[in-house]
Amino acid sequence: MIILESNAKVIKILKNIDYIKQNKKGLKDAFNKTESEQLKMINNWNIQLNEVLNQDLKNNKFDQIKLYTQNLEYLKDNIGIEIQQLQIEMKKIENISTQLDNNQKTLNLIDSKIQRSIIEINKEIRKYQQQYYQDYTQSLAMYIPQKGVQKYSDIQNQQKYIDVDKQVNSFIENEEATVMLIQGAAGTGKTMLCHWLIQNLLKTEKYIPIYISLSQTENYLTNLVEESLQNMKINDNEHQQLINLQQQIILIIDGYDEIGCQKNLYNTNKLEQYNCKMIITCRSTYVLNNPTYFKLFTPKNQTQNYCELIIVMFTENQIWEYLQRHINNIKLTKENWNDWQVYKQWIINIPGLIELVQNPFILNMIVEVLPIIVESKQYENINQKLLSLDIYEKFICNWFNNEENKIIVNNNIISIPNILDMFEEVSTKLAIMMFNDGISSIKYDKYRQNKWTKYLDPNDINKSTVLRGVPLQNSNQYYCYIHKTILEYFTMKGGINNILTSNYVDINIKLITDEGLIKFYTEYLQKHPDMNQLLLQIVIQSKTNNDMQVAAANAITILNFANFNFNGMDLSGINIPFANLQSCLMDSVNFSNSNLNNVNFENSWLRNSNFTNSDMSDVIFGEMKYIDAEYDIYCMVANQNMKILVTANEFVDIWHSETQQLKFRIKNHTSTVNALDINSNQNMIATASNQINIFDAETGKTIIELNYEQQRIITIAFSASGRYIASGCEDQCIRIYDLLLKKELIIINEVHSAINKICFSCDEKCIASCGREPDIKIWNLQGQLIHTLTGHTDFVWAVQFSQNSKYLASVDRMGQLIVWDALTFQQVKSVNAHSQQISDVQFSVNGEYLATCSFDTTVKIWNIQNLEVIKKFQGHSSFVRCVQFINETTLVSGGRDNLIKYWDLQYISFKSLSKFQYIDKKYNCLVSNIEETIVASGDDNSTITLWDINSGKSILMLKNEQTETIQAIQFSYDGKYIAGASESQIFVWDIDKKIIKFFKNTQCGVIYAISFNLDNTLIAVGGLNKIVYVYNIVSGLIEITLNGMKTPVYQIQFVKQNEQLVLLVNEMQYQFCFDMKGQLLSKTLNNIRQDPYNIYLDKIQQQAYIYENKSIIMKNYESNKIIWVQGVHSINIHGIQPGNFLSANNLALISQQK
């Protein structure tokens, strides 16, 4: 290559080689032709010479011949020279060609070495992971393919079950897809799915699979892949080769919910530089309340390349399949437990157990503990159904016993005193410490002494002996519990120990917010109701001890989720900031003089509650619509078209379903009304008491009265067309009356020992009935029994056909819900829906959902396809008798507490129908983070508030001890830090670690601008005094002082220019550029016009944040539509009376009801 580039002549020859060859041949042809012609000419001249005797002419001819001969010799000599030159150049070309061939061989050799290196890297990665998965061989052999739901963020319609493995494989094969999020509840098998995927991908050479446990990764934000490869002994050079590799990498990342940080790992790790796909798992509850959670996983500007799955619980078929595999693959020491059918029978027979084992992790535990539960007859001794807590307790007890036996056998000793207590003590202590540190794994470093060394030192025989009994697993020096729910279980145990010993240290550090942990607490309270008073005592103690705030907030949160009734209590002066009191029963509670900062009262009952002189910063309120009927609601029906709601006791009330106003009351009943129904076609209402009365729904006038010889009528139902009306009476008979012919068609005798409910099918071909027996009976309209449905174990309380005629639902006294196929009358699905008797069941208008209500005071919404609970509503103080869908978005329930409550179903989650937030501050500065998910505001009371952009709700408050105005705030580039400044202080807040650092502001005075450098080691501030100071964040000292500005500084920014870090400073007229030594590099006219006092514009979202006059308004500045408002001009909190929001320009009052 060097020769070719330096010899222009050779290049020219090489480019014209064909031309040279043609010339060579042309010259030869010309020479031969010329020679032949000249010889002929000479021969002719010789003849002429012989003929011509003139000697002069002869001499002249000889001269010409001599001249031609010389020309021919010259031509011949020149051709030889050209040929020689061509031969020389051709040899040079041959030498160059040889050199090029040698270079190509060298390149091929280098490429071969690189290829071998990549193959070795691939082999090393595979070898490492194959060794890692040797421990999972047995569990993976019993892996049951999982089912899931494919969910897109913009679709809310009904979703169908799909095979998870097939969907994941499709994602991997799809060249356009980049990121897949796999959600699931705790214990649904997300980690096992990851292991199964890795094992399958290791069988093919097409991909390089890499498994990453986030809980065991330190630098997950920026060095996720590098750290994982280092564990596999892959160095930096080899890592760089992987970046350039054509073979695709599949990153399977497990446990996003376990890192306690909501960042987009794909973007922060710059995974776009790899030829890779990312599959990441997360608990659904971790992202459920974030409506834009998909932004945490979507690659930059590539939403179309993102997809997600939600793993669902096991179906019954999956449960039985798992048991078959498991029992056949393990050796059970218990007699009579070697047949999976034995397990199946006990799971079906023990109340509540089949619902629990739909969770794969609990199902795995039940194989071990079910024989123990049966032998101990625990299921016979409990008044309620078996709880998940019962299974965890048996599992841990069995674990401890097994580990004790192993230690005894291995060490050939008789026993170790108190070893079981030590197992539990260390398990509990480690869990509490991990919970309070916000981690789910511990990295042990033998060269570094820390708080974990006390428990984890493997070189200490006593510590290592106890550690064997703790249900931990160790991988790459990381210790973590065998399942996150085990960590939550022992965290709960530690908290309970705190409460029982009145030592509240461990529960007074961190707020309890995890759904799984709260569930363990509430189940413990369910088994030990005396704990309620101990928790309440912690709340009361916070009145006189401000240091008990976190413990008190945790205690009252747990009580709320355990359905504790606070009605009428004196809670004045309590300190419970950030407590979760959603859907809490708190009528007539005295909250005066309390610290209720950031308490969530959404959907709580707070009638006549007193909030006088309470600190209510960022409190969330929500009040549900309700009707106080002033009597026990015996029965209720609703009609969407007529917009009426009908309730009854000894009389019948007709309400307007939307305004909740009473239209009229019907009083002409001589006994209690037991049942109601509406015929919308003829606007008729039917009531059942000691007779049947049919009224006009508009006027209340009686149309028909039917008497059945003083028989008490229990239930009543119109047919779909309204032609027939059926009734069930105390005499065990069903009577069908034809309203068109005005005569009784048939009497069906001895239907049940006592009839509870009847209903028509939508096609009017049959009637379903239930009574005080487990069977359901299906009759045709001729009175013939055509089906008997068995499946319930106790009295069936209600039956209902769906409006699309596909299903029949039934509920019983034990809390069981069964869905039947309305064509074949085969059982489709069964679930233990409530802890007590279910009193009513209703299908939604569109037939997609079921609603149930119960004596346990709750109302639940169910997905008809899988009978999974979608939402649980709490709010009644006594048992609920009836439930009705008003329309597709609203549900009502009525019960013994005299109340009819409205529930919002618009997003299949309970949202308050009216709420407001209380804010009484002036906002001086505002900024959003780079990802545009959070807005930070600074007010005149030394407080920085972080707001969720989508909802407008505050998510964090940072308060300075000095009562001063916050003048400037700014996020760091990575979003981990936020800085603020007042006249006396500058402070930096670590959002993740909740650590704050203060610097004294002795130089700057009034600050308008603040900025972090790229690695968060420096912070620059500037303002009214026209000088910029650069602080070292660690030392707090000023490192650089920048002068030269003529007007106040309004904007500062660290940027890279030509690989050099510089600082851009904007004042009103010029932009100054300084290097990091304080030298001025340039000064240019400033074209940026920015008003720091009035508005912050987000051009990407086309939204504006206006912040003055005690308000923040988020609005779309193209449509001028207000999206949300924060800030209150005047408000009366007492009694939860709504106030009005004041717009930023002070011209418009915006009602919170709107």
Coordinates of N, CA and C in Angstrom, one line a residue, residues 747-914:
I747 N -96.2 -23.7 38.3 CA -95.7 -23.8 39.7 C -94.7 -24.9 39.7
I748 N -93.4 -24.7 40.1 CA -92.4 -25.7 40.3 C -92.3 -26.0 41.8
N749 N -92.6 -27.2 42.2 CA -92.7 -27.5 43.6 C -91.4 -28.1 44.1
E750 N -91.2 -27.9 45.4 CA -90.0 -28.5 46.2 C -88.7 -28.3 45.4
V751 N -88.5 -27.1 45.1 CA -87.3 -26.7 44.4 C -86.1 -26.9 45.3
H752 N -86.1 -26.2 46.5 CA -85.0 -26.3 47.5 C -85.6 -26.3 48.8
S753 N -84.9 -26.7 49.8 CA -85.4 -26.6 51.2 C -85.8 -25.2 51.6
A754 N -85.0 -24.3 51.1 CA -85.4 -22.8 51.3 C -84.7 -22.1 50.1
I755 N -85.5 -21.3 49.4 CA -85.0 -20.6 48.2 C -84.3 -19.3 48.6
N756 N -83.1 -19.1 48.0 CA -82.4 -17.8 48.2 C -82.5 -16.9 47.1
K757 N -82.4 -17.4 45.8 CA -82.3 -16.5 44.7 C -82.7 -17.3 43.4
I758 N -83.4 -16.6 42.5 CA -83.7 -17.1 41.2 C -83.4 -16.1 40.1
C759 N -83.1 -16.5 38.9 CA -82.8 -15.6 37.8 C -83.1 -16.2 36.4
F760 N -83.6 -15.5 35.5 CA -83.8 -16.0 34.1 C -82.5 -15.9 33.3
S761 N -82.4 -16.9 32.4 CA -81.4 -16.7 31.4 C -81.8 -15.6 30.4
C762 N -80.9 -15.0 29.7 CA -81.2 -13.9 28.8 C -82.1 -14.3 27.6
D763 N -82.0 -15.6 27.2 CA -82.8 -16.1 26.1 C -84.2 -16.6 26.6
E764 N -84.4 -16.5 27.9 CA -85.7 -16.9 28.5 C -86.0 -18.4 28.4
K765 N -85.0 -19.2 28.2 CA -85.3 -20.6 28.0 C -85.2 -21.4 29.3
C766 N -84.6 -20.8 30.3 CA -84.4 -21.5 31.6 C -84.3 -20.5 32.8
I767 N -84.4 -21.1 34.0 CA -84.3 -20.3 35.2 C -83.3 -21.1 36.1
A768 N -82.4 -20.3 36.7 CA -81.5 -20.9 37.7 C -82.0 -20.5 39.1
S769 N -81.8 -21.5 40.0 CA -82.3 -21.3 41.4 C -81.2 -21.8 42.3
C770 N -81.2 -21.2 43.5 CA -80.3 -21.7 44.6 C -81.0 -21.5 45.9
G771 N -80.5 -22.2 46.9 CA -81.1 -22.2 48.2 C -80.2 -22.6 49.3
R772 N -80.7 -23.1 50.4 CA -79.9 -23.5 51.5 C -79.4 -24.9 51.4
E773 N -78.7 -25.1 50.3 CA -78.0 -26.3 49.9 C -76.9 -26.0 48.9
P774 N -75.9 -26.9 48.7 CA -74.8 -26.6 47.9 C -75.1 -26.6 46.4
D775 N -76.2 -27.2 46.0 CA -76.5 -27.4 44.6 C -77.3 -26.2 44.0
I776 N -77.0 -26.0 42.7 CA -77.8 -25.1 41.9 C -78.6 -25.8 40.9
K777 N -79.8 -25.4 40.7 CA -80.7 -26.2 39.8 C -81.1 -25.3 38.6
I778 N -81.2 -25.9 37.4 CA -81.6 -25.2 36.2 C -82.9 -25.8 35.7
W779 N -83.9 -25.0 35.5 CA -85.2 -25.4 35.1 C -85.6 -24.8 33.8
N780 N -86.4 -25.6 32.9 CA -86.9 -24.9 31.8 C -88.3 -24.3 32.2
L781 N -88.9 -23.6 31.3 CA -90.1 -22.8 31.6 C -91.3 -23.8 31.7
Q782 N -91.1 -25.0 31.4 CA -92.2 -26.0 31.6 C -92.1 -26.7 32.9
G783 N -91.1 -26.2 33.7 CA -91.0 -26.8 35.1 C -90.1 -28.0 35.2
Q784 N -89.4 -28.4 34.1 CA -88.6 -29.6 34.2 C -87.2 -29.3 34.6
L785 N -86.6 -30.1 35.5 CA -85.2 -29.9 35.9 C -84.3 -30.4 34.8
I786 N -83.5 -29.6 34.3 CA -82.6 -30.0 33.2 C -81.1 -30.1 33.6
H787 N -80.7 -29.4 34.7 CA -79.3 -29.5 35.1 C -79.3 -29.3 36.6
T788 N -78.4 -30.1 37.3 CA -78.0 -29.8 38.7 C -76.5 -29.5 38.7
L789 N -76.2 -28.4 39.2 CA -74.8 -27.9 39.2 C -74.2 -28.2 40.6
T790 N -73.1 -28.9 40.7 CA -72.5 -29.2 42.0 C -71.0 -28.6 42.0
G791 N -70.6 -28.1 43.1 CA -69.3 -27.5 43.2 C -69.1 -26.7 44.4
H792 N -70.2 -26.2 45.0 CA -70.2 -25.5 46.2 C -70.2 -26.5 47.4
T793 N -69.7 -26.0 48.5 CA -69.6 -26.9 49.7 C -70.6 -26.4 50.8
D794 N -71.3 -25.3 50.5 CA -72.2 -24.7 51.5 C -73.3 -24.0 50.8
F795 N -74.2 -23.4 51.6 CA -75.4 -22.8 51.0 C -75.0 -21.8 49.9
V796 N -75.7 -21.9 48.8 CA -75.5 -21.0 47.7 C -76.4 -19.8 47.9
W797 N -75.8 -18.6 48.0 CA -76.6 -17.4 48.4 C -77.2 -16.6 47.2
A798 N -76.5 -16.7 46.0 CA -77.0 -15.9 44.9 C -76.5 -16.5 43.6
V799 N -77.3 -16.3 42.5 CA -76.9 -16.8 41.2 C -77.2 -15.6 40.2
Q800 N -76.5 -15.5 39.1 CA -76.8 -14.5 38.2 C -76.2 -14.8 36.8
F801 N -77.1 -14.7 35.7 CA -76.6 -14.9 34.4 C -76.0 -13.6 33.8
S802 N -75.0 -13.7 33.0 CA -74.4 -12.5 32.3 C -75.4 -12.1 31.2
Q803 N -75.3 -10.8 30.9 CA -76.2 -10.2 29.9 C -75.9 -10.8 28.5
N804 N -74.7 -11.3 28.2 CA -74.4 -11.9 26.9 C -74.7 -13.4 26.9
S805 N -75.3 -13.9 27.9 CA -75.7 -15.3 28.0 C -74.6 -16.3 27.9
K806 N -73.3 -15.9 28.2 CA -72.2 -16.8 28.2 C -71.9 -17.4 29.5
Y807 N -72.2 -16.8 30.6 CA -71.8 -17.3 31.9 C -73.0 -17.2 32.9
L808 N -72.8 -18.1 33.9 CA -73.6 -18.0 35.1 C -72.7 -18.0 36.3
A809 N -72.9 -17.0 37.2 CA -72.1 -16.9 38.4 C -72.9 -17.3 39.6
S810 N -72.2 -17.9 40.6 CA -72.8 -18.3 41.9 C -71.9 -18.0 43.0
V811 N -72.4 -17.7 44.2 CA -71.6 -17.4 45.4 C -72.3 -18.1 46.6
D812 N -71.4 -18.4 47.6 CA -72.0 -19.2 48.7 C -71.6 -18.6 50.1
R813 N -72.0 -19.3 51.1 CA -71.8 -18.8 52.5 C -70.4 -18.8 52.9
M814 N -69.6 -19.7 52.3 CA -68.2 -19.8 52.7 C -67.3 -18.8 51.9
G815 N -67.8 -18.0 51.1 CA -67.0 -17.0 50.4 C -66.5 -17.5 49.0
Q816 N -67.1 -18.6 48.5 CA -66.6 -19.2 47.2 C -67.4 -18.6 46.1
L817 N -66.7 -18.2 45.0 CA -67.3 -17.7 43.8 C -67.0 -18.7 42.6
I818 N -68.1 -19.1 41.9 CA -67.9 -20.1 40.8 C -68.5 -19.5 39.6
V819 N -67.8 -19.6 38.4 CA -68.4 -19.2 37.1 C -68.6 -20.4 36.3
W820 N -69.8 -20.5 35.7 CA -70.2 -21.7 34.9 C -70.4 -21.2 33.5
D821 N -70.2 -22.2 32.5 CA -70.6 -22.0 31.1 C -72.1 -22.1 31.0
A822 N -72.7 -21.0 30.5 CA -74.2 -21.0 30.5 C -74.8 -21.8 29.4
L823 N -73.9 -22.4 28.5 CA -74.5 -23.3 27.5 C -74.3 -24.7 27.9
T824 N -73.1 -25.1 28.4 CA -72.9 -26.5 28.8 C -73.1 -26.7 30.3
F825 N -73.2 -25.6 31.1 CA -73.3 -25.6 32.5 C -72.2 -26.4 33.2
Q826 N -71.0 -26.4 32.5 CA -69.8 -26.9 33.1 C -69.1 -25.8 33.9
Q827 N -68.4 -26.2 35.0 CA -67.7 -25.2 35.8 C -66.5 -24.7 35.0
V828 N -66.4 -23.3 34.9 CA -65.3 -22.7 34.2 C -64.1 -22.3 35.2
K829 N -64.5 -21.7 36.3 CA -63.4 -21.3 37.2 C -64.1 -21.1 38.6
S830 N -63.2 -21.4 39.6 CA -63.7 -21.2 41.0 C -62.6 -20.5 41.8
V831 N -63.0 -19.7 42.7 CA -62.1 -18.9 43.5 C -62.7 -18.7 44.9
N832 N -61.9 -18.7 45.9 CA -62.3 -18.3 47.3 C -62.2 -16.8 47.3
A833 N -63.4 -16.1 47.1 CA -63.4 -14.7 46.8 C -63.4 -13.8 48.1
H834 N -64.0 -14.3 49.1 CA -64.1 -13.5 50.4 C -63.9 -14.4 51.6
S835 N -63.5 -13.7 52.7 CA -63.3 -14.5 53.9 C -64.6 -14.8 54.6
Q836 N -65.7 -14.2 54.3 CA -67.0 -14.5 54.9 C -68.0 -14.6 53.8
Q837 N -69.2 -14.8 54.2 CA -70.3 -15.0 53.2 C -70.4 -14.0 52.2
I838 N -70.6 -14.4 50.9 CA -70.9 -13.5 49.8 C -72.4 -13.3 49.7
S839 N -72.8 -12.1 49.7 CA -74.2 -11.8 49.8 C -74.8 -11.5 48.4
D840 N -74.0 -11.1 47.4 CA -74.5 -10.7 46.1 C -73.4 -10.9 45.0
V841 N -73.9 -11.1 43.8 CA -72.9 -11.1 42.7 C -73.7 -10.5 41.5
Q842 N -72.9 -9.7 40.7 CA -73.5 -9.0 39.5 C -72.5 -9.0 38.4
F843 N -72.9 -9.1 37.2 CA -72.1 -8.9 36.0 C -72.1 -7.4 35.6
S844 N -71.0 -7.0 35.0 CA -71.0 -5.6 34.5 C -71.8 -5.6 33.2
V845 N -72.1 -4.3 32.8 CA -72.9 -4.1 31.6 C -72.3 -4.8 30.4
N846 N -71.0 -4.7 30.2 CA -70.3 -5.3 29.0 C -70.0 -6.7 29.2
G847 N -70.2 -7.3 30.4 CA -70.0 -8.7 30.6 C -68.5 -9.1 30.9
E848 N -67.7 -8.1 31.0 CA -66.2 -8.4 31.2 C -65.9 -8.6 32.7
Y849 N -66.7 -8.0 33.6 CA -66.3 -8.1 35.0 C -67.4 -8.6 35.8
L850 N -67.0 -9.0 37.0 CA -68.0 -9.5 38.0 C -67.8 -8.6 39.3
A851 N -68.8 -8.3 40.0 CA -68.7 -7.6 41.2 C -69.3 -8.5 42.3
T852 N -68.6 -8.6 43.4 CA -69.2 -9.4 44.6 C -69.1 -8.5 45.8
C853 N -70.0 -8.7 46.8 CA -69.9 -8.1 48.1 C -70.1 -9.1 49.2
S854 N -69.7 -8.7 50.4 CA -69.6 -9.8 51.4 C -69.9 -9.2 52.8
F855 N -70.1 -10.2 53.7 CA -70.2 -9.8 55.1 C -68.8 -9.4 55.7
D856 N -67.8 -9.5 54.9 CA -66.4 -9.1 55.4 C -66.3 -7.6 55.1
T857 N -67.3 -6.9 54.7 CA -67.4 -5.4 54.5 C -66.7 -4.9 53.2
T858 N -66.3 -5.8 52.4 CA -65.6 -5.4 51.2 C -66.4 -5.6 49.9
V859 N -66.1 -4.9 48.9 CA -66.6 -5.1 47.5 C -65.4 -5.4 46.6
K860 N -65.6 -6.4 45.7 CA -64.5 -6.8 44.8 C -64.9 -6.8 43.4
I861 N -64.0 -6.4 42.5 CA -64.2 -6.5 41.0 C -63.3 -7.6 40.5
W862 N -63.9 -8.5 39.7 CA -63.2 -9.7 39.2 C -63.1 -9.7 37.7
N863 N -62.0 -10.1 37.1 CA -61.9 -10.4 35.7 C -62.6 -11.7 35.4
I864 N -63.6 -11.6 34.5 CA -64.4 -12.8 34.2 C -63.6 -13.9 33.6
Q865 N -62.5 -13.6 32.8 CA -61.7 -14.6 32.1 C -60.9 -15.5 33.0
N866 N -60.3 -14.9 34.1 CA -59.5 -15.7 34.9 C -59.8 -15.6 36.4
L867 N -60.9 -14.9 36.7 CA -61.3 -14.7 38.1 C -60.2 -14.2 39.0
E868 N -59.4 -13.3 38.5 CA -58.4 -12.6 39.3 C -59.1 -11.3 39.7
V869 N -58.8 -10.9 41.0 CA -59.4 -9.7 41.5 C -58.7 -8.5 40.9
I870 N -59.5 -7.6 40.4 CA -58.9 -6.4 39.8 C -58.8 -5.3 40.8
K871 N -59.8 -5.2 41.6 CA -59.9 -4.1 42.6 C -60.7 -4.5 43.8
K872 N -60.2 -4.1 45.0 CA -60.9 -4.4 46.2 C -61.3 -3.0 46.8
F873 N -62.6 -2.9 47.1 CA -63.1 -1.6 47.7 C -63.4 -1.8 49.1
Q874 N -62.9 -0.9 49.9 CA -63.2 -0.9 51.4 C -63.8 0.5 51.7
G875 N -64.7 0.5 52.6 CA -65.4 1.7 53.0 C -66.6 1.5 53.9
H876 N -67.3 0.4 53.8 CA -68.4 0.1 54.6 C -68.0 -0.3 56.0
S877 N -68.7 0.1 57.0 CA -68.4 -0.2 58.4 C -69.1 -1.5 58.9
S878 N -70.0 -2.0 58.0 CA -70.7 -3.2 58.4 C -70.8 -4.1 57.1
F879 N -71.5 -5.2 57.2 CA -71.5 -6.1 56.1 C -72.4 -5.5 54.9
V880 N -71.9 -5.9 53.7 CA -72.5 -5.3 52.5 C -73.5 -6.4 52.0
R881 N -74.7 -5.9 51.7 CA -75.8 -6.9 51.3 C -75.9 -7.0 49.7
C882 N -75.7 -5.9 49.0 CA -76.0 -5.9 47.6 C -75.1 -4.9 46.8
V883 N -74.9 -5.2 45.6 CA -74.1 -4.5 44.7 C -74.7 -4.4 43.3
Q884 N -74.5 -3.3 42.6 CA -75.1 -3.0 41.3 C -74.2 -2.2 40.5
F885 N -74.1 -2.5 39.2 CA -73.5 -1.6 38.2 C -74.4 -0.6 37.7
I886 N -74.1 0.7 38.0 CA -75.0 1.8 37.5 C -74.8 2.0 36.0
N887 N -73.5 1.9 35.6 CA -73.1 1.9 34.1 C -71.8 1.3 34.0
E888 N -71.1 1.5 32.9 CA -69.8 0.9 32.7 C -68.7 1.4 33.6
T889 N -68.9 2.6 34.2 CA -67.8 3.2 34.9 C -68.2 3.4 36.4
T890 N -69.3 3.0 36.8 CA -69.7 3.3 38.2 C -70.4 2.1 38.8
L891 N -70.0 1.7 40.0 CA -70.6 0.6 40.8 C -71.1 1.2 42.1
V892 N -72.2 0.7 42.6 CA -72.8 1.1 43.9 C -72.9 -0.1 44.8
S893 N -72.8 0.1 46.1 CA -73.0 -1.0 47.0 C -73.8 -0.5 48.2
G894 N -74.6 -1.4 48.8 CA -75.4 -1.0 49.9 C -75.4 -2.0 51.0
G895 N -75.5 -1.6 52.3 CA -75.4 -2.6 53.3 C -76.0 -2.2 54.6
R896 N -75.6 -2.8 55.7 CA -76.2 -2.7 57.0 C -75.8 -1.3 57.6
D897 N -74.8 -0.6 57.1 CA -74.4 0.7 57.7 C -75.3 1.8 57.2
N898 N -76.3 1.5 56.4 CA -77.3 2.5 55.9 C -76.8 3.3 54.7
L899 N -75.6 3.0 54.2 CA -75.0 3.8 53.2 C -75.0 3.1 51.9
I900 N -75.2 3.9 50.8 CA -75.0 3.4 49.4 C -73.8 4.1 48.9
K901 N -72.8 3.4 48.6 CA -71.5 4.0 48.2 C -71.2 3.8 46.7
Y902 N -70.6 4.9 46.2 CA -70.3 4.9 44.7 C -68.8 4.6 44.6
W903 N -68.5 3.7 43.6 CA -67.1 3.4 43.3 C -66.8 3.6 41.8
D904 N -65.7 4.3 41.5 CA -65.4 4.7 40.1 C -64.6 3.5 39.5
L905 N -65.1 3.0 38.3 CA -64.5 1.9 37.6 C -63.9 2.4 36.3
Q906 N -63.7 3.7 36.1 CA -63.3 4.2 34.8 C -62.0 3.6 34.3
Y907 N -61.0 3.4 35.2 CA -59.8 2.8 34.8 C -59.6 1.4 35.5
I908 N -60.7 0.8 35.9 CA -60.6 -0.4 36.7 C -59.7 -0.3 37.9
S909 N -59.7 0.8 38.4 CA -59.0 1.1 39.7 C -59.8 2.2 40.4
F910 N -59.8 2.1 41.7 CA -60.6 3.1 42.4 C -60.0 4.4 42.5
K911 N -60.6 5.4 41.8 CA -60.1 6.7 41.8 C -61.2 7.6 42.5
S912 N -60.7 8.5 43.3 CA -61.6 9.4 44.0 C -62.4 10.3 43.0
L913 N -63.6 10.5 43.3 CA -64.4 11.3 42.4 C -64.2 12.8 42.7
S914 N -63.6 13.1 43.8 CA -63.3 14.5 44.0 C -62.1 14.5 45.0

